[in-house]
Amino acid sequence: MQSAGGRGGRGERAGRGRGRGAATAGGPGGDGGGAASPRADGSPAGRVAATKRGSVRSGGARAAGKAAATEGAEPPAPQPAAARRRAAEPDGGGAAAGAARPAAGAGPRRPPAVAAAAAGGAVRLREVLSQLSLGRQDVSEAAALVNQVVTQLLQGIRSREGSFGALERFSAGSYYERVKISEPNEFDIMLTMPVTRLQLDECDGTGAFYYLTFKRNPKEKYLKKFLDEDGKLSALKMLEALRKIIKEEVKTIKNVEVTVRRKKAGSPAITLQIKKPPAEIAVDIILALEVQQSWPPSTKNGLHIEQWLGRKVRRNFRNEKFYLVAKQNKEEKVLRGNTWRLSFSHIEKEIMQNHGSAKTCCESDGEKCCRKDCLKLLKYLLEQLKTKYKKELEKFCSYHIKTAFFHSCVIWPHDEDWQWADLERCFHQYLGYFLDCLQNCQLPHFFIPQYNLLSLNGKASNNFLSREINYQINNRFPIFQQDN
C-alpha cells in the first residue's frame, strides 16, 4: 500500500533555500539510466575502487563499463549523471552550470550542508527512529485481526468453486518487510492465481505492462469469460468480478465490522476497511496472476545485486516465478482495462529480509546495519512532506523511496558501508542518491531498468520535492522535530 499518511507538519518558514543539489550520492557518473554497482573487490568489472570502513570510493561508470567489456564481464547499469555532481555553493544552493566534476576514480564527497548536518548531530535520527517503532502489542493485535478477516474472506471466495477457487494468499508490503512506520494501520495482501501457458505482449516501451493471451488449450478454461473481444485477458473484468464477491463475503464476517471502500480510479487494489476502535485498519487486496515461466526480456539487465548479494542469489531469484497484477497502463490513449503490470513483490520481500552482503548481517550473532533504518527515515520524510503538500506531491509514493533504497544498496554493497554507528552519514548518502534521481527525472525500476518511475511525475513535481528535501537538509530537518 502506498500511503501519504502520518503526522502532519505545522508552521510556515521564511527564507527557504531555492537551490537544488545540496546533497549528492557521490556515486559514479553515467548517462541517466539505472544505478551502477561499484566493485571494490578487484572483480573483472574493473572497478577502480578501494573500500574503507564506512565509505566507498568509486570510479566513473564509463571507466567501469570499459573495463568490464575488456574482461568480458557485464558492465554496471548507468546512473543519473548528477550522481557525480558536487555542490559548488557553500550555502547548499546547488552546483553552478560550469562547476567542476570529480575526476574518474575520485572518492565521493558530501556537500557542505550534508556534512554539517551529519557531523553536527543536531538531528537526532535515532530518536526519530525510536518514535517510528511500532508497539508490539498494537502490532500483534492489528496483525491478528487482519489475519482473521483475510482468512475468512479467502475461505468464502474458495467455497464458491468459481473462477477464483484457486486463489492463494501472499502477504507483501512494508509491514511484512518490517519497514512499516508510525502505526500498524495499513496492510497489503496479494491474492494470487496460478496460470500457465501465457503469452505476454508488451503494450508500451516501459517493459512493465503487458497484454495477456492464452496459448493453445489452456488449463484455465474458467478464465475464458474474462477475455475481451480481442482475446486478451481483461484485468478490469476480473477485478470487477472479484470485487463483487468480496463485497458479498465481508457481510458474512462476524465479530468485526468490515466494509469495502469505494473504488479508486486506476488502482489495482480492493481496499477493506476494518473497524478497530478508536482507529481503523486498511487492507489492500491485490489480484495477481502467478506465472512460472522465464522472466520477460525487459528484466534481463535489472536486479544488479551481484556485488551486493552475490551472483548465485541473483540467478536463484531469476529462476523463481513472477507476478502480474491487474493494473491499468495510464499511458494508453484509450483505457480498456486489459493491461497487466509485472510485480516482483516476493523477491523484494526476500531481499529486505536477507539484505546483508554477509549472511549474519542483523542476525543475533552478527553486526547490525542501518539499511532499513535509513529506508524508514526517508519514508517518514516523504510521508511528512506529503501530509504538508498533498497536491504538489500526490504522484510520489513509498515505492519511489524503496526503489532508490535498492539502488543505493547496489552502489554501496558492503555491510561496512551501512554500519549502525554511521547512521547519519549513511542516511545522507542514500538521500543524496534520491536527490540525484529527482534532479535528473530518472529513477529506473530495480527489476525493469528501462521503466523510469519518475517519467509520469513531471519535472515540476520532481523539482518541488527536491527543493523541499534540500530545505530540510539545510535546516537540520525541522519536520522531524515538530512532534518531539
XYZ file of C-alpha atoms in Angstrom:
484
model
C 0.000 0.000 0.000
C 1.328 3.388 -0.889
C 0.038 5.900 1.558
C 0.773 9.507 2.400
C -0.433 9.162 5.965
C 1.443 10.259 9.041
C 1.647 13.104 11.435
C 1.404 16.421 9.685
C 3.980 19.191 9.752
C 2.981 22.550 11.222
C 4.031 26.128 10.675
C 5.412 28.098 7.764
C 9.012 29.013 7.186
C 10.832 32.059 5.893
C 13.934 32.322 3.792
C 13.547 28.931 2.113
C 16.577 27.898 0.073
C 15.742 27.556 -3.609
C 18.877 25.712 -4.543
C 18.931 22.144 -5.769
C 21.552 19.550 -5.238
C 22.504 20.230 -1.660
C 23.069 16.535 -1.244
C 24.698 14.174 -3.689
C 25.197 10.473 -3.754
C 28.819 10.693 -4.648
C 28.342 7.665 -6.855
C 29.875 7.173 -10.277
C 28.577 9.207 -13.180
C 26.596 7.828 -16.074
C 24.062 8.584 -18.738
C 20.875 8.697 -16.696
C 19.935 5.031 -16.526
C 19.938 2.601 -13.605
C 22.245 2.701 -10.627
C 25.724 1.316 -11.074
C 27.299 -1.234 -8.800
C 30.686 -0.097 -7.507
C 33.001 -3.083 -7.378
C 35.563 -2.790 -4.652
C 36.753 -6.370 -4.650
C 39.069 -6.442 -7.659
C 36.481 -8.258 -9.763
C 36.727 -8.407 -13.583
C 34.323 -5.490 -13.747
C 37.396 -3.318 -13.470
C 36.265 -1.111 -10.608
C 38.946 1.387 -9.600
C 37.804 1.468 -6.006
C 39.009 0.787 -2.511
C 36.618 0.138 0.338
C 37.222 1.790 3.703
C 35.254 1.138 6.809
C 32.110 3.189 6.497
C 32.632 4.565 2.978
C 33.143 3.508 -0.620
C 35.324 5.322 -3.120
C 34.231 4.535 -6.631
C 35.392 5.314 -10.138
C 33.357 6.579 -13.077
C 30.702 4.377 -14.623
C 32.173 4.719 -18.085
C 35.580 3.552 -16.867
C 33.952 0.616 -15.123
C 31.965 -0.216 -18.229
C 35.068 -0.211 -20.430
C 36.951 -2.427 -18.056
C 34.013 -4.779 -17.805
C 33.828 -5.073 -21.572
C 37.579 -5.723 -21.747
C 37.342 -8.535 -19.240
C 34.195 -9.985 -20.749
C 32.004 -9.110 -17.781
C 28.682 -7.346 -17.903
C 29.113 -3.560 -17.402
C 27.266 -1.996 -14.497
C 23.966 -0.265 -15.109
C 24.346 3.503 -15.695
C 23.460 6.048 -13.048
C 21.996 9.522 -13.156
C 24.745 11.866 -14.285
C 24.133 14.081 -11.271
C 25.445 11.321 -9.044
C 28.901 12.825 -9.685
C 27.812 16.384 -9.012
C 29.220 18.412 -6.130
C 27.544 21.364 -4.529
C 29.517 24.420 -5.625
C 27.997 26.933 -3.234
C 28.766 26.928 0.486
C 25.137 27.564 1.378
C 23.945 24.405 -0.352
C 22.463 26.326 -3.272
C 23.463 23.678 -5.794
C 26.213 23.277 -8.354
C 26.718 26.047 -10.854
C 26.406 25.281 -14.531
C 30.137 25.172 -15.052
C 31.056 23.571 -11.750
C 33.991 21.193 -11.820
C 33.229 17.487 -11.736
C 35.351 14.934 -9.888
C 37.898 13.056 -11.915
C 37.388 9.387 -12.597
C 38.351 7.365 -9.577
C 37.848 10.218 -7.132
C 36.010 9.341 -3.950
C 32.540 10.692 -3.193
C 32.466 13.907 -1.223
C 29.447 15.155 0.658
C 28.342 18.737 0.089
C 28.910 21.166 2.993
C 25.246 21.185 4.005
C 25.125 17.414 4.227
C 28.422 17.137 6.054
C 27.398 19.784 8.568
C 24.086 18.091 9.295
C 25.741 14.721 9.776
C 28.642 15.986 11.851
C 26.635 18.375 13.985
C 24.305 15.690 15.233
C 21.569 18.268 15.789
C 19.117 15.989 14.065
C 18.890 13.048 16.408
C 17.984 10.401 13.865
C 17.967 7.630 16.400
C 15.365 9.474 18.439
C 13.249 9.843 15.316
C 13.571 6.124 14.662
C 12.507 5.314 18.201
C 9.317 7.325 17.591
C 8.665 5.355 14.411
C 8.920 1.993 16.153
C 5.650 0.117 16.312
C 4.322 -1.023 19.676
C 4.482 -4.811 19.928
C 1.017 -5.160 21.401
C -0.543 -2.871 18.782
C 1.194 -4.752 16.006
C 0.159 -8.134 17.355
C -3.485 -7.123 17.727
C -3.668 -5.491 14.288
C -1.961 -8.426 12.544
C -4.223 -10.936 14.277
C -7.328 -9.012 13.232
C -6.175 -8.733 9.613
C -5.309 -12.431 9.532
C -8.750 -13.340 10.881
C -10.571 -11.226 8.296
C -8.471 -12.303 5.305
C -8.641 -15.995 6.267
C -12.439 -15.921 6.486
C -12.664 -13.931 3.280
C -10.454 -16.333 1.364
C -12.404 -19.345 2.619
C -15.620 -17.750 1.420
C -14.197 -16.986 -2.013
C -12.831 -20.509 -2.471
C -16.081 -22.129 -1.367
C -17.838 -20.698 -4.411
C -15.810 -23.021 -6.678
C -15.840 -20.468 -9.460
C -13.098 -18.639 -11.300
C -11.337 -17.706 -8.083
C -11.367 -21.079 -6.379
C -7.584 -21.487 -6.715
C -6.627 -18.218 -5.024
C -3.750 -18.287 -2.551
C -2.614 -15.644 -0.095
C 0.725 -13.844 -0.193
C 1.477 -11.147 2.387
C 3.514 -8.300 0.915
C 4.322 -4.692 1.676
C 6.163 -2.727 4.348
C 4.605 -4.395 7.391
C 5.738 -7.875 6.334
C 9.134 -6.492 5.263
C 9.463 -4.933 8.747
C 9.894 -1.383 7.497
C 6.445 -0.127 8.469
C 6.494 3.167 10.331
C 4.232 5.063 12.714
C 1.163 2.819 13.071
C 0.148 -0.737 12.078
C -2.891 0.537 10.204
C -2.135 -0.477 6.615
C -1.543 -3.942 5.186
C -1.053 -5.362 1.679
C -2.352 -8.805 0.789
C -1.907 -10.348 -2.646
C -4.419 -12.957 -3.734
C -2.522 -14.981 -6.280
C -3.868 -17.225 -9.002
C -1.551 -19.680 -10.806
C -1.792 -19.584 -14.589
C 0.088 -21.484 -17.283
C 0.831 -21.133 -20.988
C 0.516 -17.365 -21.062
C 1.588 -15.228 -23.995
C 2.943 -11.844 -22.858
C 2.990 -8.948 -25.324
C 4.408 -5.582 -24.291
C 1.900 -2.798 -24.632
C 4.406 0.081 -24.475
C 8.112 0.817 -24.220
C 8.396 0.551 -20.449
C 8.714 -3.240 -20.378
C 6.438 -3.273 -17.332
C 2.929 -3.509 -18.838
C 1.612 -6.414 -20.891
C -1.367 -7.755 -22.777
C -2.069 -11.368 -21.888
C -3.448 -14.086 -24.118
C -3.616 -17.831 -23.597
C -1.682 -20.257 -25.757
C -3.334 -23.347 -27.184
C -5.516 -25.444 -24.897
C -5.110 -23.532 -21.642
C -5.871 -25.362 -18.415
C -7.654 -22.306 -17.014
C -10.794 -22.619 -19.140
C -12.764 -20.934 -16.344
C -10.975 -17.688 -17.212
C -12.312 -17.580 -20.771
C -15.239 -15.448 -19.662
C -12.775 -12.712 -18.768
C -11.369 -12.425 -22.297
C -12.187 -9.283 -24.257
C -13.228 -9.128 -27.908
C -9.572 -9.371 -28.992
C -8.929 -12.464 -26.895
C -6.927 -10.557 -24.285
C -7.371 -11.336 -20.598
C -9.198 -8.367 -19.117
C -7.836 -7.169 -15.786
C -10.840 -4.903 -15.398
C -13.354 -7.741 -15.776
C -11.506 -9.932 -13.306
C -11.216 -7.144 -10.732
C -14.881 -6.276 -11.012
C -15.891 -9.916 -10.543
C -13.609 -10.350 -7.537
C -14.756 -7.077 -6.027
C -18.384 -8.176 -6.265
C -17.623 -11.458 -4.491
C -15.622 -9.718 -1.755
C -18.419 -7.218 -1.094
C -20.798 -10.130 -0.588
C -18.411 -12.159 1.560
C -17.492 -9.392 4.004
C -21.135 -9.257 5.043
C -20.793 -12.787 6.415
C -17.797 -11.964 8.642
C -18.875 -11.913 12.277
C -17.480 -10.204 15.387
C -15.739 -7.448 13.415
C -17.051 -4.675 11.188
C -15.587 -4.831 7.683
C -16.541 -2.706 4.689
C -15.176 -2.274 1.159
C -14.007 1.191 0.231
C -15.191 2.883 -2.917
C -13.189 2.013 -5.994
C -10.259 4.314 -6.693
C -9.689 5.031 -10.380
C -6.626 3.250 -11.770
C -5.855 1.419 -8.529
C -5.224 -2.344 -8.686
C -6.366 -2.743 -5.077
C -9.673 -3.656 -3.465
C -9.426 -1.940 -0.098
C -11.053 -3.324 3.035
C -11.813 -1.047 5.969
C -11.646 -2.876 9.317
C -13.025 -1.124 12.371
C -10.658 -1.299 15.331
C -11.747 1.405 17.776
C -10.550 4.026 18.190
C -8.839 3.591 14.801
C -9.330 1.735 11.536
C -7.169 -0.641 9.536
C -6.947 -0.529 5.750
C -6.147 -3.747 3.900
C -5.332 -3.585 0.196
C -6.366 -6.775 -1.596
C -4.410 -7.085 -4.843
C -5.254 -9.640 -7.517
C -2.142 -11.169 -9.053
C -1.516 -13.882 -11.605
C 1.314 -16.231 -10.624
C 3.421 -17.113 -13.649
C 6.006 -19.910 -13.547
C 7.974 -19.245 -16.715
C 11.044 -17.273 -17.791
C 11.094 -13.631 -16.798
C 10.355 -11.233 -19.676
C 13.332 -9.845 -21.665
C 12.818 -6.373 -20.197
C 14.160 -7.684 -16.865
C 17.423 -9.028 -18.289
C 19.570 -6.067 -17.219
C 17.802 -5.446 -13.923
C 18.398 -6.757 -10.407
C 22.087 -5.768 -10.300
C 22.846 -7.443 -6.986
C 25.949 -9.432 -7.940
C 28.320 -7.318 -5.827
C 25.789 -6.902 -3.042
C 24.080 -10.267 -2.515
C 26.001 -12.390 -4.997
C 25.641 -13.891 -8.467
C 24.152 -17.116 -7.130
C 21.404 -15.235 -5.308
C 20.575 -13.294 -8.471
C 20.458 -16.496 -10.501
C 18.164 -18.135 -7.954
C 15.854 -15.135 -7.899
C 15.557 -15.136 -11.680
C 14.571 -18.806 -11.611
C 11.614 -18.003 -9.394
C 8.079 -17.191 -10.543
C 6.875 -13.663 -11.188
C 3.530 -11.967 -10.793
C 1.249 -9.881 -12.991
C -1.076 -7.503 -11.166
C -4.282 -6.078 -12.584
C -3.070 -2.541 -13.226
C -4.108 -0.110 -15.935
C -1.388 1.498 -18.010
C -2.111 5.219 -17.789
C -0.009 5.882 -20.874
C -2.567 4.173 -23.103
C -4.629 6.554 -25.203
C -7.751 4.503 -24.593
C -8.032 2.788 -21.216
C -9.619 -0.595 -21.867
C -8.598 -2.273 -18.635
C -6.776 -5.132 -20.341
C -3.206 -4.418 -19.236
C -1.224 -6.186 -16.518
C 1.900 -4.966 -14.756
C 4.883 -7.039 -13.689
C 5.367 -7.454 -9.951
C 8.297 -8.877 -8.004
C 6.927 -8.293 -4.512
C 8.074 -11.729 -3.376
C 11.669 -11.033 -4.435
C 11.591 -7.613 -2.775
C 10.394 -9.240 0.419
C 13.233 -11.783 0.327
C 15.792 -9.048 -0.289
C 14.504 -6.993 2.616
C 14.623 -10.000 4.925
C 18.143 -11.018 3.809
C 19.667 -7.656 2.964
C 23.276 -8.051 4.072
C 26.285 -8.908 1.942
C 27.197 -11.199 4.869
C 24.662 -13.818 5.896
C 24.919 -12.796 9.544
C 24.012 -9.132 8.943
C 21.417 -8.068 11.545
C 21.212 -11.631 12.878
C 21.511 -12.320 16.595
C 25.140 -13.384 16.128
C 26.017 -10.698 13.572
C 26.533 -6.953 13.383
C 23.573 -4.650 12.943
C 23.492 -2.450 9.855
C 21.401 0.673 9.322
C 19.972 -0.095 5.863
C 16.371 -0.495 6.980
C 16.658 2.422 9.369
C 17.718 4.702 6.522
C 14.767 3.466 4.496
C 12.375 4.195 7.352
C 13.746 7.717 7.769
C 13.332 8.620 4.115
C 9.869 7.059 4.037
C 8.948 9.175 7.030
C 10.398 12.310 5.449
C 8.308 11.814 2.311
C 5.247 10.926 4.375
C 5.538 14.141 6.387
C 6.119 16.269 3.297
C 3.143 14.676 1.536
C 0.971 15.474 4.535
C 2.023 19.106 4.224
C 1.924 19.344 0.412
C -0.768 16.891 -0.673
C -1.394 18.326 -4.132
C 2.213 19.048 -5.078
C 3.485 15.610 -4.045
C 0.482 13.422 -4.820
C 2.348 11.468 -7.506
C 5.068 10.321 -5.131
C 4.733 7.136 -3.103
C 6.770 4.895 -0.862
C 7.753 2.704 -3.826
C 9.927 5.542 -5.157
C 11.752 5.534 -1.825
C 12.061 1.758 -1.807
C 13.444 1.656 -5.352
C 16.037 4.315 -4.551
C 16.937 2.256 -1.490
C 17.628 -0.861 -3.572
C 19.816 1.132 -5.966
C 21.704 2.639 -3.024
C 22.393 -0.835 -1.658
C 23.895 -1.701 -5.030
C 26.031 1.452 -5.154
C 27.260 0.801 -1.608
C 27.096 -3.019 -1.490
C 29.085 -3.895 1.634
C 27.824 -4.171 5.188
C 30.679 -1.872 6.229
C 29.035 0.847 4.118
C 25.945 0.731 6.345
C 27.297 0.456 9.865
C 24.839 1.368 12.589
C 27.388 3.779 14.099
C 27.410 5.696 10.791
C 23.660 6.200 10.588
C 23.837 9.929 9.849
C 26.372 9.544 7.061
C 24.552 6.596 5.520
C 21.213 8.373 5.568
C 22.630 11.447 3.831
C 24.386 9.213 1.319
C 21.103 7.488 0.450
C 19.232 10.790 0.481
C 21.806 12.255 -1.881
C 21.227 9.491 -4.413
C 17.472 10.099 -4.290
C 18.036 13.821 -4.896
C 20.139 12.993 -7.943
C 17.269 10.928 -9.309
C 14.812 13.770 -8.766
C 17.024 16.339 -10.445
C 17.559 14.091 -13.470
C 13.930 12.875 -13.506
C 15.370 9.354 -13.682
C 14.615 6.533 -11.255
C 14.878 3.178 -13.059
C 12.709 0.347 -11.823
C 15.016 -2.039 -9.968
C 13.913 -5.078 -11.973
C 12.986 -3.343 -15.244
C 15.677 -0.701 -15.845
C 14.069 0.771 -18.958
C 10.997 1.678 -16.884
C 11.535 5.143 -15.403
C 9.386 5.534 -12.290
C 9.666 9.335 -12.428
C 8.515 9.723 -16.022
C 4.882 10.393 -15.064
C 5.656 12.768 -12.222
C 6.781 15.702 -14.327
C 9.824 17.886 -13.844
C 7.899 20.453 -11.783
C 6.896 17.838 -9.187
C 10.405 16.406 -9.047
C 11.914 19.866 -8.598
C 9.401 20.724 -5.888
C 10.271 17.655 -3.839
C 13.978 18.249 -4.421
C 13.696 21.815 -3.091
C 11.726 20.684 -0.051
C 14.251 17.978 0.811
C 17.118 20.433 0.395
C 15.363 22.845 2.713
C 15.111 20.093 5.308
C 18.804 19.226 4.901
C 19.992 22.825 5.140
C 17.847 23.455 8.225
C 18.604 20.177 10.001
C 15.255 18.542 9.312
C 12.768 20.676 11.237
C 9.982 18.417 10.021
C 11.500 15.590 12.087
C 11.444 17.695 15.217
C 7.911 19.072 15.099
C 6.459 16.226 17.132
C 9.382 15.886 19.531
